PDB file of C-alpha atoms in Angstrom:
ATOM      1  CA  MET A   1      -0.046   0.031   0.081  1.00 60.00           C
ATOM      2  CA  TRP A   2       3.019   2.401   0.219  1.00 58.00           C
ATOM      3  CA  GLY A   3       3.038   2.450  -3.290  1.00 54.00           C
ATOM      4  CA  LEU A   4       0.124   4.447  -3.096  1.00 55.00           C
ATOM      5  CA  ILE A   5       2.325   7.432  -1.375  1.00 57.00           C
ATOM      6  CA  ALA A   6       5.410   6.504  -3.585  1.00 52.00           C
ATOM      7  CA  GLN A   7       3.794   6.228  -6.671  1.00 52.00           C
ATOM      8  CA  GLY A   8       1.104   8.704  -6.587  1.00 54.00           C
ATOM      9  CA  VAL A   9       0.960  11.511  -4.133  1.00 64.00           C
ATOM     10  CA  PRO A  10       4.459  12.891  -4.285  1.00 58.00           C
ATOM     11  CA  CYS A  11       4.642  12.688  -8.054  1.00 55.00           C
ATOM     12  CA  SER A  12       1.573  14.827  -8.546  1.00 58.00           C
ATOM     13  CA  GLY A  13      -0.432  15.506  -5.806  1.00 79.00           C
ATOM     14  CA  LEU A  14       1.303  17.739  -2.877  1.00 88.00           C
ATOM     15  CA  LYS A  15       0.057  20.798  -4.194  1.00 90.00           C
ATOM     16  CA  SER A  16      -3.615  19.357  -5.075  1.00 92.00           C
ATOM     17  CA  GLU A  17      -6.152  21.597  -3.052  1.00 94.00           C
ATOM     18  CA  GLY A  18      -7.869  19.534  -0.185  1.00 95.00           C
ATOM     19  CA  LEU A  19      -5.268  16.584  -0.530  1.00 93.00           C
ATOM     20  CA  TYR A  20      -6.630  14.125   1.977  1.00 94.00           C
ATOM     21  CA  ARG A  21      -9.780  16.045   2.453  1.00 95.00           C
ATOM     22  CA  VAL A  22     -11.405  15.796  -0.843  1.00 94.00           C
ATOM     23  CA  SER A  23     -12.598  12.596  -1.411  1.00 90.00           C
ATOM     24  CA  GLY A  24     -12.639  10.717  -4.878  1.00 92.00           C
ATOM     25  CA  PHE A  25     -14.911   8.437  -6.743  1.00 92.00           C
ATOM     26  CA  THR A  26     -15.756   5.804  -4.482  1.00 94.00           C
ATOM     27  CA  GLU A  27     -16.068   3.013  -6.901  1.00 94.00           C
ATOM     28  CA  HIS A  28     -12.604   3.983  -8.339  1.00 93.00           C
ATOM     29  CA  ILE A  29     -11.105   4.290  -4.471  1.00 94.00           C
ATOM     30  CA  GLU A  30     -12.338   0.466  -4.120  1.00 93.00           C
ATOM     31  CA  VAL A  31     -10.791  -0.908  -7.181  1.00 92.00           C
ATOM     32  CA  VAL A  32      -7.545   0.977  -6.172  1.00 89.00           C
ATOM     33  CA  LYS A  33      -7.836  -0.831  -2.921  1.00 88.00           C
ATOM     34  CA  MET A  34      -8.744  -4.261  -4.255  1.00 88.00           C
ATOM     35  CA  ALA A  35      -5.712  -4.014  -6.514  1.00 86.00           C
ATOM     36  CA  PHE A  36      -3.513  -3.559  -3.793  1.00 81.00           C
ATOM     37  CA  ASP A  37      -5.007  -6.148  -1.637  1.00 84.00           C
ATOM     38  CA  ARG A  38      -4.456  -8.659  -4.455  1.00 85.00           C
ATOM     39  CA  ASP A  39      -0.922  -7.566  -5.417  1.00 79.00           C
ATOM     40  CA  GLY A  40       0.374  -4.274  -3.948  1.00 71.00           C
ATOM     41  CA  GLU A  41       3.835  -4.556  -5.995  1.00 73.00           C
ATOM     42  CA  LYS A  42       1.721  -4.850  -9.209  1.00 78.00           C
ATOM     43  CA  ALA A  43      -0.822  -2.594  -8.744  1.00 77.00           C
ATOM     44  CA  ASN A  44      -0.609   0.313 -11.172  1.00 78.00           C
ATOM     45  CA  ILE A  45      -1.692   3.646  -9.739  1.00 76.00           C
ATOM     46  CA  SER A  46      -0.146   5.896 -12.199  1.00 74.00           C
ATOM     47  CA  ALA A  47      -1.566   9.395 -13.118  1.00 73.00           C
ATOM     48  CA  ASN A  48      -2.554   8.285 -16.433  1.00 78.00           C
ATOM     49  CA  ILE A  49      -4.725   5.534 -15.235  1.00 82.00           C
ATOM     50  CA  TYR A  50      -5.903   7.619 -12.079  1.00 81.00           C
ATOM     51  CA  PRO A  51      -5.796  11.560 -13.032  1.00 84.00           C
ATOM     52  CA  ASP A  52      -7.575  12.195  -9.830  1.00 89.00           C
ATOM     53  CA  ILE A  53      -5.132  12.511  -6.855  1.00 88.00           C
ATOM     54  CA  ASN A  54      -8.293  12.278  -4.568  1.00 92.00           C
ATOM     55  CA  ILE A  55      -8.741   8.434  -5.558  1.00 91.00           C
ATOM     56  CA  ILE A  56      -5.125   7.680  -4.560  1.00 86.00           C
ATOM     57  CA  THR A  57      -5.522   9.381  -1.074  1.00 90.00           C
ATOM     58  CA  GLY A  58      -8.956   7.895  -0.581  1.00 92.00           C
ATOM     59  CA  ALA A  59      -7.672   4.369  -0.955  1.00 90.00           C
ATOM     60  CA  LEU A  60      -4.693   4.846   1.491  1.00 90.00           C
ATOM     61  CA  LYS A  61      -7.024   6.414   3.889  1.00 93.00           C
ATOM     62  CA  LEU A  62      -9.391   3.111   3.245  1.00 93.00           C
ATOM     63  CA  TYR A  63      -6.723   1.102   3.689  1.00 90.00           C
ATOM     64  CA  PHE A  64      -5.867   2.302   7.175  1.00 93.00           C
ATOM     65  CA  ARG A  65      -9.264   2.491   8.009  1.00 93.00           C
ATOM     66  CA  ASP A  66     -10.299  -1.440   7.079  1.00 92.00           C
ATOM     67  CA  LEU A  67      -7.057  -2.616   9.015  1.00 93.00           C
ATOM     68  CA  PRO A  68      -7.929  -5.542  11.483  1.00 94.00           C
ATOM     69  CA  ILE A  69      -5.711  -3.914  14.079  1.00 96.00           C
ATOM     70  CA  PRO A  70      -5.338   0.078  13.646  1.00 96.00           C
ATOM     71  CA  VAL A  71      -1.911   1.484  13.116  1.00 96.00           C
ATOM     72  CA  ILE A  72      -2.307   2.759  16.722  1.00 97.00           C
ATOM     73  CA  THR A  73      -3.342  -0.441  18.431  1.00 97.00           C
ATOM     74  CA  TYR A  74      -6.390  -1.007  20.653  1.00 96.00           C
ATOM     75  CA  ASP A  75      -3.846  -1.437  23.799  1.00 96.00           C
ATOM     76  CA  THR A  76      -2.029   1.838  23.260  1.00 98.00           C
ATOM     77  CA  TYR A  77      -5.314   3.857  22.104  1.00 96.00           C
ATOM     78  CA  SER A  78      -6.122   4.858  25.506  1.00 95.00           C
ATOM     79  CA  LYS A  79      -2.567   5.467  26.253  1.00 98.00           C
ATOM     80  CA  PHE A  80      -2.535   8.071  23.603  1.00 98.00           C
ATOM     81  CA  ILE A  81      -5.455   9.866  24.464  1.00 97.00           C
ATOM     82  CA  GLU A  82      -4.254  10.365  27.965  1.00 98.00           C
ATOM     83  CA  ALA A  83      -0.918  11.744  26.693  1.00 99.00           C
ATOM     84  CA  ALA A  84      -3.051  14.193  24.489  1.00 98.00           C
ATOM     85  CA  LYS A  85      -4.670  15.568  27.515  1.00 98.00           C
ATOM     86  CA  ILE A  86      -1.503  16.753  29.314  1.00 99.00           C
ATOM     87  CA  SER A  87      -1.159  20.245  29.406  1.00 98.00           C
ATOM     88  CA  SER A  88       2.384  20.726  29.255  1.00 99.00           C
ATOM     89  CA  ALA A  89       3.639  20.351  25.842  1.00 98.00           C
ATOM     90  CA  TYR A  90       7.128  19.062  26.721  1.00 98.00           C
ATOM     91  CA  GLU A  91       5.619  16.347  29.102  1.00 99.00           C
ATOM     92  CA  ARG A  92       2.927  15.740  26.296  1.00 99.00           C
ATOM     93  CA  LEU A  93       5.518  15.012  23.701  1.00 99.00           C
ATOM     94  CA  GLU A  94       7.365  12.669  26.157  1.00 99.00           C
ATOM     95  CA  ALA A  95       4.296  10.870  26.818  1.00 99.00           C
ATOM     96  CA  VAL A  96       3.495  10.356  23.292  1.00 99.00           C
ATOM     97  CA  HIS A  97       7.223   9.236  22.506  1.00 99.00           C
ATOM     98  CA  GLU A  98       6.656   6.472  25.418  1.00 99.00           C
ATOM     99  CA  VAL A  99       3.622   5.270  24.024  1.00 99.00           C
ATOM    100  CA  LEU A 100       5.292   5.194  20.481  1.00 99.00           C
ATOM    101  CA  MET A 101       7.720   2.861  22.047  1.00 98.00           C
ATOM    102  CA  LEU A 102       4.842   0.498  23.152  1.00 99.00           C
ATOM    103  CA  LEU A 103       3.882  -0.023  19.385  1.00 99.00           C
ATOM    104  CA  PRO A 104       5.141  -3.065  17.307  1.00 98.00           C
ATOM    105  CA  PRO A 105       7.882  -1.922  15.402  1.00 98.00           C
ATOM    106  CA  ALA A 106       5.819  -2.643  12.007  1.00 96.00           C
ATOM    107  CA  HIS A 107       3.175  -0.179  13.205  1.00 97.00           C
ATOM    108  CA  CYS A 108       5.850   2.405  14.545  1.00 97.00           C
ATOM    109  CA  GLU A 109       7.838   2.484  11.092  1.00 95.00           C
ATOM    110  CA  THR A 110       4.237   2.581   9.263  1.00 93.00           C
ATOM    111  CA  LEU A 111       3.573   5.957  11.492  1.00 95.00           C
ATOM    112  CA  ARG A 112       6.813   7.071  10.882  1.00 95.00           C
ATOM    113  CA  TYR A 113       6.770   6.587   7.186  1.00 91.00           C
ATOM    114  CA  LEU A 114       3.434   8.244   7.022  1.00 93.00           C
ATOM    115  CA  MET A 115       4.188  11.338   9.358  1.00 96.00           C
ATOM    116  CA  ILE A 116       7.078  11.978   7.146  1.00 92.00           C
ATOM    117  CA  HIS A 117       4.960  11.893   4.084  1.00 91.00           C
ATOM    118  CA  LEU A 118       1.953  14.342   5.924  1.00 94.00           C
ATOM    119  CA  LYS A 119       4.702  17.010   7.005  1.00 95.00           C
ATOM    120  CA  LYS A 120       5.608  17.237   3.329  1.00 92.00           C
ATOM    121  CA  VAL A 121       1.611  17.826   2.715  1.00 94.00           C
ATOM    122  CA  THR A 122       1.938  20.612   5.237  1.00 96.00           C
ATOM    123  CA  MET A 123       4.921  22.151   3.706  1.00 95.00           C
ATOM    124  CA  ASN A 124       2.898  22.584   0.640  1.00 93.00           C
ATOM    125  CA  GLY A 125       0.008  23.922   2.764  1.00 95.00           C
ATOM    126  CA  LYS A 126      -0.294  27.308   0.710  1.00 96.00           C
ATOM    127  CA  ASP A 127      -1.309  25.228  -2.402  1.00 94.00           C
ATOM    128  CA  ASN A 128      -3.229  22.255  -0.618  1.00 96.00           C
ATOM    129  CA  PHE A 129      -4.662  24.167   2.235  1.00 97.00           C
ATOM    130  CA  MET A 130      -3.778  21.290   4.322  1.00 98.00           C
ATOM    131  CA  ASN A 131      -2.116  21.848   7.665  1.00 98.00           C
ATOM    132  CA  THR A 132      -1.492  19.649  10.820  1.00 98.00           C
ATOM    133  CA  GLU A 133      -4.797  20.420  12.252  1.00 98.00           C
ATOM    134  CA  ASN A 134      -6.872  19.297   9.030  1.00 98.00           C
ATOM    135  CA  LEU A 135      -4.657  16.443   8.564  1.00 98.00           C
ATOM    136  CA  GLY A 136      -5.206  15.343  12.171  1.00 98.00           C
ATOM    137  CA  ILE A 137      -9.067  15.647  11.636  1.00 96.00           C
ATOM    138  CA  MET A 138      -8.506  13.480   8.547  1.00 96.00           C
ATOM    139  CA  PHE A 139      -6.177  10.602  10.047  1.00 97.00           C
ATOM    140  CA  GLY A 140      -7.254  10.795  13.749  1.00 96.00           C
ATOM    141  CA  PRO A 141     -10.285   8.546  13.611  1.00 93.00           C
ATOM    142  CA  THR A 142      -8.296   6.587  10.663  1.00 94.00           C
ATOM    143  CA  LEU A 143      -5.091   5.536  12.491  1.00 96.00           C
ATOM    144  CA  LYS A 144      -6.620   4.864  15.664  1.00 91.00           C
ATOM    145  CA  ARG A 145      -9.945   3.711  17.450  1.00 87.00           C
ATOM    146  CA  PRO A 146     -10.924   2.206  20.549  1.00 84.00           C
ATOM    147  CA  LEU A 147     -11.812  -1.469  20.811  1.00 82.00           C
ATOM    148  CA  GLU A 148     -15.148  -0.624  21.546  1.00 80.00           C
ATOM    149  CA  ASP A 149     -16.390   1.889  19.308  1.00 72.00           C
ATOM    150  CA  SER A 150     -19.309   3.782  20.570  1.00 74.00           C
ATOM    151  CA  THR A 151     -20.576   7.488  19.386  1.00 77.00           C
ATOM    152  CA  LEU A 152     -20.144   8.773  22.960  1.00 79.00           C
ATOM    153  CA  THR A 153     -16.208   7.612  22.916  1.00 78.00           C
ATOM    154  CA  THR A 154     -15.749   8.703  19.411  1.00 78.00           C
ATOM    155  CA  LEU A 155     -16.831  12.250  20.189  1.00 84.00           C
ATOM    156  CA  HIS A 156     -15.325  12.606  23.334  1.00 88.00           C
ATOM    157  CA  ASP A 157     -12.130  11.248  22.099  1.00 94.00           C
ATOM    158  CA  MET A 158     -12.058  13.116  18.519  1.00 94.00           C
ATOM    159  CA  ARG A 159     -10.025  16.226  19.689  1.00 96.00           C
ATOM    160  CA  TYR A 160      -7.351  14.126  21.256  1.00 97.00           C
ATOM    161  CA  GLN A 161      -7.156  11.711  18.300  1.00 97.00           C
ATOM    162  CA  LYS A 162      -6.829  14.984  16.089  1.00 98.00           C
ATOM    163  CA  LEU A 163      -4.113  16.522  18.565  1.00 98.00           C
ATOM    164  CA  ILE A 164      -2.198  13.264  18.725  1.00 98.00           C
ATOM    165  CA  VAL A 165      -1.813  13.111  14.796  1.00 99.00           C
ATOM    166  CA  GLN A 166      -0.778  16.777  14.995  1.00 99.00           C
ATOM    167  CA  ILE A 167       2.125  15.983  17.276  1.00 99.00           C
ATOM    168  CA  LEU A 168       3.268  13.256  15.420  1.00 99.00           C
ATOM    169  CA  ILE A 169       3.310  15.508  12.056  1.00 99.00           C
ATOM    170  CA  GLU A 170       5.173  18.314  14.096  1.00 98.00           C
ATOM    171  CA  ASN A 171       7.699  16.295  15.884  1.00 99.00           C
ATOM    172  CA  GLU A 172       8.338  13.365  13.560  1.00 97.00           C
ATOM    173  CA  ASP A 173      11.969  14.119  13.431  1.00 97.00           C
ATOM    174  CA  VAL A 174      12.132  13.702  17.176  1.00 97.00           C
ATOM    175  CA  LEU A 175       9.560  11.152  17.667  1.00 98.00           C
ATOM    176  CA  PHE A 176      10.737   8.646  15.639  1.00 96.00           C
TER     177      PHE A 176
END
C-alpha cells in the first residue's frame, strides 16, 4: 500500500487543494484498494490511469481504516488519548514518545513513514490548504480507534485523536 504514497501522491499531488480532505469517486477508490489487496507490487496507480489524486489518497485512508488492528493499536489507544490530555507541551511530547515505543515495530515504522509524508503535505499548505490540524481531523479516526467503538467515546476522543496526529506530524523528526 505504500506504493500509493510512493507512486502517486509525491509525484503529482502534494499541491492538490484539499489533499486527503476531498474524496475521490468511491468506486475507483475501491478498485485501487482491491488491486493493492491482491498484489500491491503490481498495482498500477499512475496518473495516466487515475488522474484524480483524491482516488489515491482515498484508497490510502480506506486501507488504514480497514486494517483489522489499527496502526495505533487498541492496547495503546487509551494511552495516546491520556498523553494528549497533558497540558505541558514538553511532558505531552515525552508521553507520546513513550507510548510510541509500546507499538509493534511495524506499526511504529508505518507511522513514521506516514508522518514524514504528511509533513511534506503540510509544507505545501499554501497550495493544498492542509495544515496539521486538518490532517489530524482526517487521520485521527483513521489511524486509531477504541476496541469498543461507541458514538459517545468517538465524540469525546475526537479532539485528542486529532491532537495526537498533529503532534506526530509536527515532531516526526524527534519522535521517530
